[in-house]
Structures are given as structure tokens and as C-alpha cells.
PDB file of C-alpha atoms and ligand atoms in Angstrom:
ATOM      1  CA  MET E1495       0.885   9.029  22.549  1.00  0.00           C
ATOM      2  CA  ASN E1496       2.561   8.727  25.932  1.00  0.00           C
ATOM      3  CA  LYS E1497       1.727   5.558  27.844  1.00  0.00           C
ATOM      4  CA  ASN E1498       2.318   6.712  31.391  1.00  0.00           C
ATOM      5  CA  GLY E1499       0.868  10.169  31.566  1.00  0.00           C
ATOM      6  CA  LEU E1500      -2.800  11.036  31.602  1.00  0.00           C
ATOM      7  CA  VAL E1501      -4.032  12.657  28.396  1.00  0.00           C
ATOM      8  CA  ILE E1502      -7.083  14.905  28.594  1.00  0.00           C
ATOM      9  CA  ALA E1503      -8.774  16.272  25.459  1.00  0.00           C
ATOM     10  CA  ILE E1504     -11.204  19.194  25.628  1.00  0.00           C
ATOM     11  CA  ASP E1505     -13.295  20.372  22.684  1.00  0.00           C
ATOM     12  CA  GLY E1506     -16.130  22.823  22.280  1.00  0.00           C
ATOM     13  CA  PRO E1507     -17.353  25.961  20.474  1.00  0.00           C
ATOM     14  CA  ALA E1508     -16.021  29.504  20.767  1.00  0.00           C
ATOM     15  CA  ALA E1509     -15.900  31.257  24.140  1.00  0.00           C
ATOM     16  CA  VAL E1510     -17.245  28.262  26.046  1.00  0.00           C
ATOM     17  CA  GLY E1511     -14.598  28.523  28.778  1.00  0.00           C
ATOM     18  CA  LYS E1512     -12.271  25.746  27.628  1.00  0.00           C
ATOM     19  CA  SER E1513      -9.074  27.750  28.111  1.00  0.00           C
ATOM     20  CA  THR E1514      -9.925  29.018  31.580  1.00  0.00           C
ATOM     21  CA  LEU E1515     -10.795  25.559  32.856  1.00  0.00           C
ATOM     22  CA  ALA E1516      -7.941  23.806  31.076  1.00  0.00           C
ATOM     23  CA  LYS E1517      -5.453  26.227  32.623  1.00  0.00           C
ATOM     24  CA  LEU E1518      -6.950  25.820  36.089  1.00  0.00           C
ATOM     25  CA  ILE E1519      -6.857  22.037  35.878  1.00  0.00           C
ATOM     26  CA  ALA E1520      -3.333  22.062  34.459  1.00  0.00           C
ATOM     27  CA  ARG E1521      -2.170  24.290  37.290  1.00  0.00           C
ATOM     28  CA  GLU E1522      -3.886  22.153  39.920  1.00  0.00           C
ATOM     29  CA  LEU E1523      -2.471  18.884  38.610  1.00  0.00           C
ATOM     30  CA  ASN E1524       0.815  20.229  37.320  1.00  0.00           C
ATOM     31  CA  PHE E1525      -0.052  19.104  33.790  1.00  0.00           C
ATOM     32  CA  LEU E1526       1.166  20.605  30.540  1.00  0.00           C
ATOM     33  CA  TYR E1527      -1.551  22.756  28.967  1.00  0.00           C
ATOM     34  CA  ILE E1528      -1.724  23.030  25.173  1.00  0.00           C
ATOM     35  CA  ASP E1529      -4.034  25.579  23.575  1.00  0.00           C
ATOM     36  CA  THR E1530      -4.343  24.487  19.934  1.00  0.00           C
ATOM     37  CA  GLY E1531      -6.530  27.497  19.081  1.00  0.00           C
ATOM     38  CA  ALA E1532      -3.477  29.626  19.823  1.00  0.00           C
ATOM     39  CA  ILE E1533      -1.585  27.759  17.090  1.00  0.00           C
ATOM     40  CA  TYR E1534      -4.279  28.570  14.489  1.00  0.00           C
ATOM     41  CA  ARG E1535      -4.394  32.125  15.786  1.00  0.00           C
ATOM     42  CA  ALA E1536      -0.605  32.439  15.501  1.00  0.00           C
ATOM     43  CA  ILE E1537      -0.687  31.296  11.872  1.00  0.00           C
ATOM     44  CA  THR E1538      -3.514  33.761  11.191  1.00  0.00           C
ATOM     45  CA  TRP E1539      -1.454  36.557  12.738  1.00  0.00           C
ATOM     46  CA  LYS E1540       1.433  35.823  10.364  1.00  0.00           C
ATOM     47  CA  VAL E1541      -0.846  35.457   7.328  1.00  0.00           C
ATOM     48  CA  LEU E1542      -2.403  38.876   7.984  1.00  0.00           C
ATOM     49  CA  LYS E1543       0.985  40.433   8.712  1.00  0.00           C
ATOM     50  CA  ASN E1544       2.223  39.232   5.333  1.00  0.00           C
ATOM     51  CA  SER E1545      -0.983  40.396   3.594  1.00  0.00           C
ATOM     52  CA  ILE E1546      -1.696  36.930   2.257  1.00  0.00           C
ATOM     53  CA  ASN E1547      -5.277  36.243   1.182  1.00  0.00           C
ATOM     54  CA  VAL E1548      -6.934  34.008   3.825  1.00  0.00           C
ATOM     55  CA  ASN E1549      -8.317  31.771   1.047  1.00  0.00           C
ATOM     56  CA  ASN E1550      -4.984  31.200  -0.659  1.00  0.00           C
ATOM     57  CA  GLU E1551      -4.285  27.684   0.611  1.00  0.00           C
ATOM     58  CA  ASN E1552      -1.007  27.170  -1.231  1.00  0.00           C
ATOM     59  CA  ASN E1553       0.563  30.423  -0.116  1.00  0.00           C
ATOM     60  CA  ILE E1554      -0.552  29.851   3.478  1.00  0.00           C
ATOM     61  CA  SER E1555       0.778  26.314   3.355  1.00  0.00           C
ATOM     62  CA  ASP E1556       4.199  27.612   2.232  1.00  0.00           C
ATOM     63  CA  LEU E1557       4.105  30.125   5.050  1.00  0.00           C
ATOM     64  CA  VAL E1558       3.253  27.422   7.624  1.00  0.00           C
ATOM     65  CA  ALA E1559       6.138  25.281   6.376  1.00  0.00           C
ATOM     66  CA  ASP E1560       8.410  28.241   6.962  1.00  0.00           C
ATOM     67  CA  THR E1561       7.098  29.161  10.426  1.00  0.00           C
ATOM     68  CA  CYS E1562       8.325  28.180  13.864  1.00  0.00           C
ATOM     69  CA  ILE E1563       5.653  28.263  16.574  1.00  0.00           C
ATOM     70  CA  THR E1564       6.679  27.707  20.170  1.00  0.00           C
ATOM     71  CA  ILE E1565       4.727  27.764  23.418  1.00  0.00           C
ATOM     72  CA  GLU E1566       6.458  28.587  26.672  1.00  0.00           C
ATOM     73  CA  LYS E1567       4.928  28.316  30.096  1.00  0.00           C
ATOM     74  CA  GLU E1568       5.626  31.148  32.522  1.00  0.00           C
ATOM     75  CA  ASN E1569       7.608  30.077  35.560  1.00  0.00           C
ATOM     76  CA  SER E1570       5.153  31.504  38.035  1.00  0.00           C
ATOM     77  CA  SER E1571       1.837  30.876  36.356  1.00  0.00           C
ATOM     78  CA  HIS E1572      -0.334  32.106  39.208  1.00  0.00           C
ATOM     79  CA  ASN E1573      -1.937  34.615  36.913  1.00  0.00           C
ATOM     80  CA  LEU E1574      -4.071  32.647  34.472  1.00  0.00           C
ATOM     81  CA  LYS E1575      -3.963  35.477  31.924  1.00  0.00           C
ATOM     82  CA  ASN E1576      -0.219  35.131  31.544  1.00  0.00           C
ATOM     83  CA  TYR E1577      -0.213  31.376  31.799  1.00  0.00           C
ATOM     84  CA  HIS E1578       1.905  30.849  28.722  1.00  0.00           C
ATOM     85  CA  HIS E1579       3.469  32.750  25.861  1.00  0.00           C
ATOM     86  CA  ILE E1580       3.127  31.988  22.167  1.00  0.00           C
ATOM     87  CA  PHE E1581       6.007  32.826  19.842  1.00  0.00           C
ATOM     88  CA  VAL E1582       6.003  33.036  16.063  1.00  0.00           C
ATOM     89  CA  ASP E1583       9.560  32.840  14.725  1.00  0.00           C
ATOM     90  CA  GLY E1584      10.799  34.071  18.097  1.00  0.00           C
ATOM     91  CA  GLU E1585       8.354  36.994  18.384  1.00  0.00           C
ATOM     92  CA  ASP E1586       5.981  36.998  21.351  1.00  0.00           C
ATOM     93  CA  VAL E1587       2.438  37.260  19.914  1.00  0.00           C
ATOM     94  CA  THR E1588       0.518  36.206  23.036  1.00  0.00           C
ATOM     95  CA  GLU E1589      -1.521  39.405  23.234  1.00  0.00           C
ATOM     96  CA  GLU E1590      -1.886  40.121  19.538  1.00  0.00           C
ATOM     97  CA  ILE E1591      -3.460  36.769  18.660  1.00  0.00           C
ATOM     98  CA  ARG E1592      -6.490  37.662  20.833  1.00  0.00           C
ATOM     99  CA  HIS E1593      -7.233  40.766  18.754  1.00  0.00           C
ATOM    100  CA  PRO E1594     -10.750  40.870  17.202  1.00  0.00           C
ATOM    101  CA  GLU E1595      -9.114  41.023  13.760  1.00  0.00           C
ATOM    102  CA  ILE E1596      -7.709  37.522  14.376  1.00  0.00           C
ATOM    103  CA  ASP E1597     -11.178  36.351  15.546  1.00  0.00           C
ATOM    104  CA  ARG E1598     -12.605  37.546  12.254  1.00  0.00           C
ATOM    105  CA  ASN E1599     -10.166  35.563  10.110  1.00  0.00           C
ATOM    106  CA  VAL E1600      -8.967  32.498  11.997  1.00  0.00           C
ATOM    107  CA  SER E1601     -11.755  30.070  11.057  1.00  0.00           C
ATOM    108  CA  GLN E1602     -11.300  30.816   7.381  1.00  0.00           C
ATOM    109  CA  ILE E1603      -7.702  29.622   7.624  1.00  0.00           C
ATOM    110  CA  ALA E1604      -8.456  26.761  10.050  1.00  0.00           C
ATOM    111  CA  LYS E1605     -10.849  25.192   7.575  1.00  0.00           C
ATOM    112  CA  LEU E1606      -8.155  24.713   4.915  1.00  0.00           C
ATOM    113  CA  PRO E1607      -7.358  20.962   4.789  1.00  0.00           C
ATOM    114  CA  LYS E1608      -3.695  21.391   3.840  1.00  0.00           C
ATOM    115  CA  ILE E1609      -3.076  23.652   6.806  1.00  0.00           C
ATOM    116  CA  ARG E1610      -4.832  21.322   9.264  1.00  0.00           C
ATOM    117  CA  LYS E1611      -2.764  18.422   7.983  1.00  0.00           C
ATOM    118  CA  GLN E1612       0.459  20.354   8.431  1.00  0.00           C
ATOM    119  CA  LEU E1613      -0.422  21.222  12.026  1.00  0.00           C
ATOM    120  CA  ILE E1614      -1.380  17.685  13.120  1.00  0.00           C
ATOM    121  CA  HIS E1615       2.234  16.657  13.695  1.00  0.00           C
ATOM    122  CA  LEU E1616       3.085  19.674  15.791  1.00  0.00           C
ATOM    123  CA  GLN E1617       0.055  19.060  18.023  1.00  0.00           C
ATOM    124  CA  ARG E1618       0.755  15.336  18.434  1.00  0.00           C
ATOM    125  CA  ARG E1619       4.396  16.007  19.172  1.00  0.00           C
ATOM    126  CA  LEU E1620       3.438  18.461  21.903  1.00  0.00           C
ATOM    127  CA  ALA E1621       1.154  15.808  23.400  1.00  0.00           C
ATOM    128  CA  GLU E1622       3.992  13.312  23.817  1.00  0.00           C
ATOM    129  CA  LYS E1623       5.422  15.133  26.777  1.00  0.00           C
ATOM    130  CA  GLY E1624       3.638  13.409  29.681  1.00  0.00           C
ATOM    131  CA  ASN E1625       0.556  14.460  31.612  1.00  0.00           C
ATOM    132  CA  ILE E1626      -1.203  16.881  29.302  1.00  0.00           C
ATOM    133  CA  ILE E1627      -4.448  18.711  28.796  1.00  0.00           C
ATOM    134  CA  MET E1628      -5.060  19.829  25.222  1.00  0.00           C
ATOM    135  CA  GLU E1629      -7.993  21.910  24.033  1.00  0.00           C
ATOM    136  CA  GLY E1630      -9.442  22.806  20.653  1.00  0.00           C
ATOM    137  CA  ARG E1631     -12.100  21.656  18.203  1.00  0.00           C
ATOM    138  CA  ASP E1632     -10.904  18.266  16.928  1.00  0.00           C
ATOM    139  CA  ILE E1633      -8.722  17.016  19.753  1.00  0.00           C
ATOM    140  CA  GLY E1634     -10.881  14.089  20.899  1.00  0.00           C
ATOM    141  CA  SER E1635     -11.945  13.225  17.357  1.00  0.00           C
ATOM    142  CA  VAL E1636      -8.793  13.640  15.242  1.00  0.00           C
ATOM    143  CA  ILE E1637      -5.654  14.783  17.041  1.00  0.00           C
ATOM    144  CA  LEU E1638      -5.744  12.511  20.109  1.00  0.00           C
ATOM    145  CA  PRO E1639      -8.467   9.910  19.478  1.00  0.00           C
ATOM    146  CA  LYS E1640      -6.941   7.694  22.181  1.00  0.00           C
ATOM    147  CA  ALA E1641      -7.022  10.357  24.892  1.00  0.00           C
ATOM    148  CA  ASP E1642      -7.726   8.924  28.356  1.00  0.00           C
ATOM    149  CA  ILE E1643     -10.439  11.471  29.105  1.00  0.00           C
ATOM    150  CA  LYS E1644     -12.444  13.437  26.547  1.00  0.00           C
ATOM    151  CA  LEU E1645     -14.568  16.385  27.562  1.00  0.00           C
ATOM    152  CA  TYR E1646     -16.949  18.329  25.354  1.00  0.00           C
ATOM    153  CA  PHE E1647     -17.858  21.784  26.673  1.00  0.00           C
ATOM    154  CA  THR E1648     -21.156  23.485  25.960  1.00  0.00           C
ATOM    155  CA  ALA E1649     -22.883  26.648  27.187  1.00  0.00           C
ATOM    156  CA  SER E1650     -25.803  28.637  25.818  1.00  0.00           C
ATOM    157  CA  GLU E1651     -25.082  31.026  22.957  1.00  0.00           C
ATOM    158  CA  GLU E1652     -26.116  33.978  25.072  1.00  0.00           C
ATOM    159  CA  GLU E1653     -23.767  33.012  27.888  1.00  0.00           C
ATOM    160  CA  ARG E1654     -20.829  32.490  25.541  1.00  0.00           C
ATOM    161  CA  ILE E1655     -21.349  35.807  23.784  1.00  0.00           C
ATOM    162  CA  LYS E1656     -21.637  37.598  27.132  1.00  0.00           C
ATOM    163  CA  ARG E1657     -18.412  35.996  28.381  1.00  0.00           C
ATOM    164  CA  ARG E1658     -16.374  36.892  25.280  1.00  0.00           C
ATOM    165  CA  TYR E1659     -17.778  40.423  25.139  1.00  0.00           C
ATOM    166  CA  THR E1660     -16.815  41.033  28.789  1.00  0.00           C
ATOM    167  CA  GLU E1661     -13.387  39.503  28.211  1.00  0.00           C
ATOM    168  CA  LEU E1662     -12.653  41.788  25.248  1.00  0.00           C
ATOM    169  CA  ILE E1663     -13.951  44.894  27.042  1.00  0.00           C
ATOM    170  CA  ASP E1664     -11.786  44.007  30.069  1.00  0.00           C
ATOM    171  CA  LYS E1665      -8.792  43.811  27.767  1.00  0.00           C
ATOM    172  CA  GLY E1666      -9.517  47.332  26.550  1.00  0.00           C
ATOM    173  CA  TYR E1667     -10.833  46.528  23.063  1.00  0.00           C
ATOM    174  CA  ASP E1668     -13.545  48.864  21.802  1.00  0.00           C
ATOM    175  CA  VAL E1669     -15.994  46.164  20.670  1.00  0.00           C
ATOM    176  CA  ASP E1670     -19.695  46.190  20.019  1.00  0.00           C
ATOM    177  CA  TYR E1671     -21.890  43.443  21.552  1.00  0.00           C
ATOM    178  CA  GLU E1672     -23.680  42.723  18.272  1.00  0.00           C
ATOM    179  CA  GLU E1673     -20.371  42.515  16.444  1.00  0.00           C
ATOM    180  CA  VAL E1674     -18.994  40.005  18.992  1.00  0.00           C
ATOM    181  CA  LYS E1675     -22.187  37.977  18.667  1.00  0.00           C
ATOM    182  CA  LYS E1676     -21.981  37.926  14.874  1.00  0.00           C
ATOM    183  CA  GLN E1677     -18.329  36.908  14.918  1.00  0.00           C
ATOM    184  CA  ILE E1678     -18.809  34.059  17.448  1.00  0.00           C
ATOM    185  CA  LEU E1679     -21.804  32.613  15.609  1.00  0.00           C
ATOM    186  CA  GLN E1680     -20.015  32.899  12.287  1.00  0.00           C
ATOM    187  CA  ARG E1681     -16.932  31.153  13.655  1.00  0.00           C
ATOM    188  CA  ASP E1682     -19.034  28.327  15.142  1.00  0.00           C
ATOM    189  CA  GLU E1683     -20.801  27.923  11.826  1.00  0.00           C
ATOM    190  CA  ILE E1684     -17.567  27.635   9.838  1.00  0.00           C
ATOM    191  CA  ASP E1685     -15.889  25.418  12.476  1.00  0.00           C
ATOM    192  CA  SER E1686     -18.756  22.947  12.729  1.00  0.00           C
ATOM    193  CA  LYS E1687     -19.636  22.786   9.048  1.00  0.00           C
ATOM    194  CA  ARG E1688     -16.173  22.477   7.539  1.00  0.00           C
ATOM    195  CA  LYS E1689     -15.400  19.250   5.719  1.00  0.00           C
ATOM    196  CA  HIS E1690     -12.139  18.412   7.438  1.00  0.00           C
ATOM    197  CA  ALA E1691     -11.992  17.820  11.191  1.00  0.00           C
ATOM    198  CA  PRO E1692     -15.076  19.852  12.099  1.00  0.00           C
ATOM    199  CA  LEU E1693     -15.974  20.772  15.644  1.00  0.00           C
ATOM    200  CA  ILE E1694     -17.641  17.626  16.896  1.00  0.00           C
ATOM    201  CA  LYS E1695     -18.297  15.792  20.134  1.00  0.00           C
ATOM    202  CA  ALA E1696     -16.305  12.555  20.078  1.00  0.00           C
ATOM    203  CA  LYS E1697     -18.538   9.550  20.749  1.00  0.00           C
ATOM    204  CA  ASP E1698     -16.832   8.816  24.051  1.00  0.00           C
ATOM    205  CA  ALA E1699     -16.659  12.421  25.266  1.00  0.00           C
ATOM    206  CA  ILE E1700     -18.354  13.555  28.471  1.00  0.00           C
ATOM    207  CA  VAL E1701     -20.466  16.694  28.042  1.00  0.00           C
ATOM    208  CA  ILE E1702     -19.816  19.549  30.452  1.00  0.00           C
ATOM    209  CA  ASP E1703     -22.523  22.219  30.305  1.00  0.00           C
ATOM    210  CA  SER E1704     -21.258  25.337  32.038  1.00  0.00           C
ATOM    211  CA  THR E1705     -24.213  27.627  31.318  1.00  0.00           C
ATOM    212  CA  LYS E1706     -25.374  27.892  34.889  1.00  0.00           C
ATOM    213  CA  LYS E1707     -22.180  26.963  36.693  1.00  0.00           C
ATOM    214  CA  ASN E1708     -19.348  29.106  37.908  1.00  0.00           C
ATOM    215  CA  VAL E1709     -15.709  28.308  37.230  1.00  0.00           C
ATOM    216  CA  GLU E1710     -15.173  26.576  40.593  1.00  0.00           C
ATOM    217  CA  GLU E1711     -18.169  24.296  40.057  1.00  0.00           C
ATOM    218  CA  VAL E1712     -16.969  23.248  36.603  1.00  0.00           C
ATOM    219  CA  LYS E1713     -13.454  22.726  37.938  1.00  0.00           C
ATOM    220  CA  ASP E1714     -14.742  20.418  40.694  1.00  0.00           C
ATOM    221  CA  GLU E1715     -16.831  18.491  38.175  1.00  0.00           C
ATOM    222  CA  ILE E1716     -13.774  17.889  35.998  1.00  0.00           C
ATOM    223  CA  LEU E1717     -11.521  16.969  38.932  1.00  0.00           C
ATOM    224  CA  LYS E1718     -14.101  14.389  39.961  1.00  0.00           C
ATOM    225  CA  ILE E1719     -14.073  12.859  36.475  1.00  0.00           C
ATOM    226  CA  ILE E1720     -10.278  12.723  36.519  1.00  0.00           C
ATOM    227  CA  SER E1721     -10.222  11.183  39.991  1.00  0.00           C
ATOM    228  CA  ARG E1722     -12.356   8.297  38.775  1.00  0.00           C
ATOM    229  CA  HIS E1723      -9.941   7.435  35.984  1.00  0.00           C
ATOM    230  CA  LYS E1724      -7.965   4.270  36.606  1.00  0.00           C
ATOM    231  CA  LYS E1725      -4.649   6.018  36.019  1.00  0.00           C
ATOM    232  CA  TYR E1726      -5.451   8.269  38.946  1.00  0.00           C
ATOM    233  CA  ARG E1727      -6.971   5.930  41.494  1.00  0.00           C
ATOM    234  CA  GLY E1728      -5.475   6.334  44.949  1.00  0.00           C
ATOM    235  CA  LYS E1729      -3.389   9.317  44.020  1.00  0.00           C
ATOM    236  CA  GLN E1730      -3.549  12.843  45.214  1.00  0.00           C
ATOM    237  CA  ILE E1731      -5.009  15.580  43.042  1.00  0.00           C
ATOM    238  CA  GLY E1732      -4.192  19.060  44.235  1.00  0.00           C
ATOM    239  CA  ASN E1733      -5.409  19.261  47.794  1.00  0.00           C
ATOM    240  CA  ASN E1734      -7.907  16.482  47.387  1.00  0.00           C
ATOM    241  CA  ILE E1735      -7.075  12.954  48.446  1.00  0.00           C
ATOM    242  CA  ILE E1736      -9.103  10.685  46.225  1.00  0.00           C
TER     243      ILE E1736
HETATM  244  O1  CDP Z2883     -10.944  30.882  22.458  1.00  0.00           O
HETATM  245  P1  CDP Z2883     -11.948  30.577  21.397  1.00  0.00           P
HETATM  246  O2  CDP Z2883     -12.895  29.514  21.818  1.00  0.00           O
HETATM  247  O3  CDP Z2883     -12.621  31.791  20.885  1.00  0.00           O
HETATM  248  O4  CDP Z2883     -11.166  30.048  20.125  1.00  0.00           O
HETATM  249  P2  CDP Z2883      -9.795  29.267  20.029  1.00  0.00           P
HETATM  250  O5  CDP Z2883      -9.871  28.004  20.795  1.00  0.00           O
HETATM  251  O6  CDP Z2883      -8.673  30.196  20.325  1.00  0.00           O
HETATM  252  O7  CDP Z2883      -9.768  28.879  18.463  1.00  0.00           O
HETATM  253  C1  CDP Z2883      -9.739  29.857  17.466  1.00  0.00           C
HETATM  254  C2  CDP Z2883     -10.125  29.211  16.158  1.00  0.00           C
HETATM  255  O8  CDP Z2883      -9.121  28.286  15.749  1.00  0.00           O
HETATM  256  C3  CDP Z2883     -11.416  28.419  16.133  1.00  0.00           C
HETATM  257  O9  CDP Z2883     -12.564  29.211  15.923  1.00  0.00           O
HETATM  258  C4  CDP Z2883     -11.180  27.446  14.983  1.00  0.00           C
HETATM  259  O10 CDP Z2883     -11.466  28.036  13.747  1.00  0.00           O
HETATM  260  C5  CDP Z2883      -9.687  27.185  15.056  1.00  0.00           C
HETATM  261  N1  CDP Z2883      -9.331  25.925  15.728  1.00  0.00           N
HETATM  262  C6  CDP Z2883      -9.464  24.751  15.028  1.00  0.00           C
HETATM  263  O11 CDP Z2883      -9.920  24.761  13.890  1.00  0.00           O
HETATM  264  N2  CDP Z2883      -9.056  23.571  15.582  1.00  0.00           N
HETATM  265  C7  CDP Z2883      -8.566  23.532  16.828  1.00  0.00           C
HETATM  266  N3  CDP Z2883      -8.163  22.354  17.339  1.00  0.00           N
HETATM  267  C8  CDP Z2883      -8.466  24.711  17.584  1.00  0.00           C
HETATM  268  C9  CDP Z2883      -8.870  25.900  17.013  1.00  0.00           C
END
């Protein structure tokens, strides 16, 4: 892990607002943002494209070994929706990996131990680049256990389902509320009960409950936590002099 930069790990269940906040903080502080869910989604996209059974660990493992995933930040990342682009073997899959079909299958693939092991190195390598904010399910517990700041996001089930439903409708997907609910709860169940690197709050993580807070309030709460960290004392964060 890099010694000079500040490393922030964010974990939490589905649709809890990790990505939105991580992108906002990264933009404010000029940090590198790494969305590890996008990596699992990208693999899932390729698995489905190649009609491989989502339970076939060996075939998926071969596919992962033969896949190049890259993440590129947009130059002008004012628009949070187009913050970065994800490429699988050179093909831009940024939009496609958010499709409900990926939601339905990703956790099945993400629970396979061989696949998780293969993806550890890629994630740690990405984290070596300096000031970073990485989000996922096992970042504080497994991928970056020495992160400077660990945050664990929570929000009520109802709030999370509402947020994801609205997000999908806004994107133009014809989804049913009950179907979104079922899929989110199912994904949480698989992610938190799997044997290897389950979704878990690291012992030293700070809990951020966003149920009754808007994005700005959560952002301020996180910036305050960062400002108290010794690596940041006396420095300027965004427009705030600490
Ligand atoms: O955006 P959302 O919260 O719906 O999910 P995501 O962060 O894009 O992650 C999609 C899925 O990838 C999760 O439901 C997990 O199954 C898996 N994942 C994981 O296992 N470990 C991570 N570090 C990140 C994601």
C-alpha cells in the first residue's frame, strides 16, 4: 500500500449510496476513485456474453485469466454519472454493467473463491497509485486492511430499494418495484453469507447511516472524518480550510 497517500475504504450493502459519495469525495479531494463492484460486474458481463454457467468456477476462472479490465477516468468528470469508464478487453461496458440482468447474476459469481482470489491483485495494484478511495464489500476487511480510514455505509432496506428503483427508472429500464426489492435483498443475502470475504463491517470502520440524510449531509460528515486524520491535519480539503 502507498505510504504517502491517504487510503479510504468504503464498504456496505447494495444501493446504499457508496458510489455516489465516493465519487463526490474523490472529485472534491482530487483522489482516485475505484469502484470494485464494477470489476465484478464487468466479469459477469463477459460470463453472460459467453453463455458460461454462473456456477462453473473453473470456466469463469479461465475467462478471468484471459480478460483485461481497465478503468479510465473522464477528463471532465463534472457529471457524476459519467465519472469513469470501464473497459473489458478494450470494449466500453460502462452502461451495460448496470443492466438488471447483471444485478441478477453478479453475486453468484462474486461468491466464487477462485474468482475473488484472482481479483485481489488487480484491486491492490489499483490502490497503489496514491490518494485513493475504494469501495466494495470487503475492502476494509480483506483488500486494504491497512486503509487509513474505513467507512461502513448503512441505510434502511426501504430507503435502499427506493433509491435503486428510482435510479433504474431514471435510466429508462422497465423495472418493477417488487422485482428490484427481491433482487437487492437476494444480493445482500448472498454477499453477507458467503464463506469467502463476505460483506462485513471491519472492526475499525466508522458507520455512516444515510437513511435520513441527504447527499450533502453525508458528504460533509465524511469530509469531517477525513479532516481529522493525521495525514490531513492543516491541509486544505476542497474549499474548506481545516
Ligand atoms: O452498486 P451496488 O451497491 O448495487 O453494487 P456494486 O457495488 O456494483 O457490487 C455488485 C456486486 O459485486 C455485489 O452485490 C457483490 O456481489 C459484488 N462485489 C463483491 O463481492 N465485492 C466487492 N468488493 C464489490 C462488489
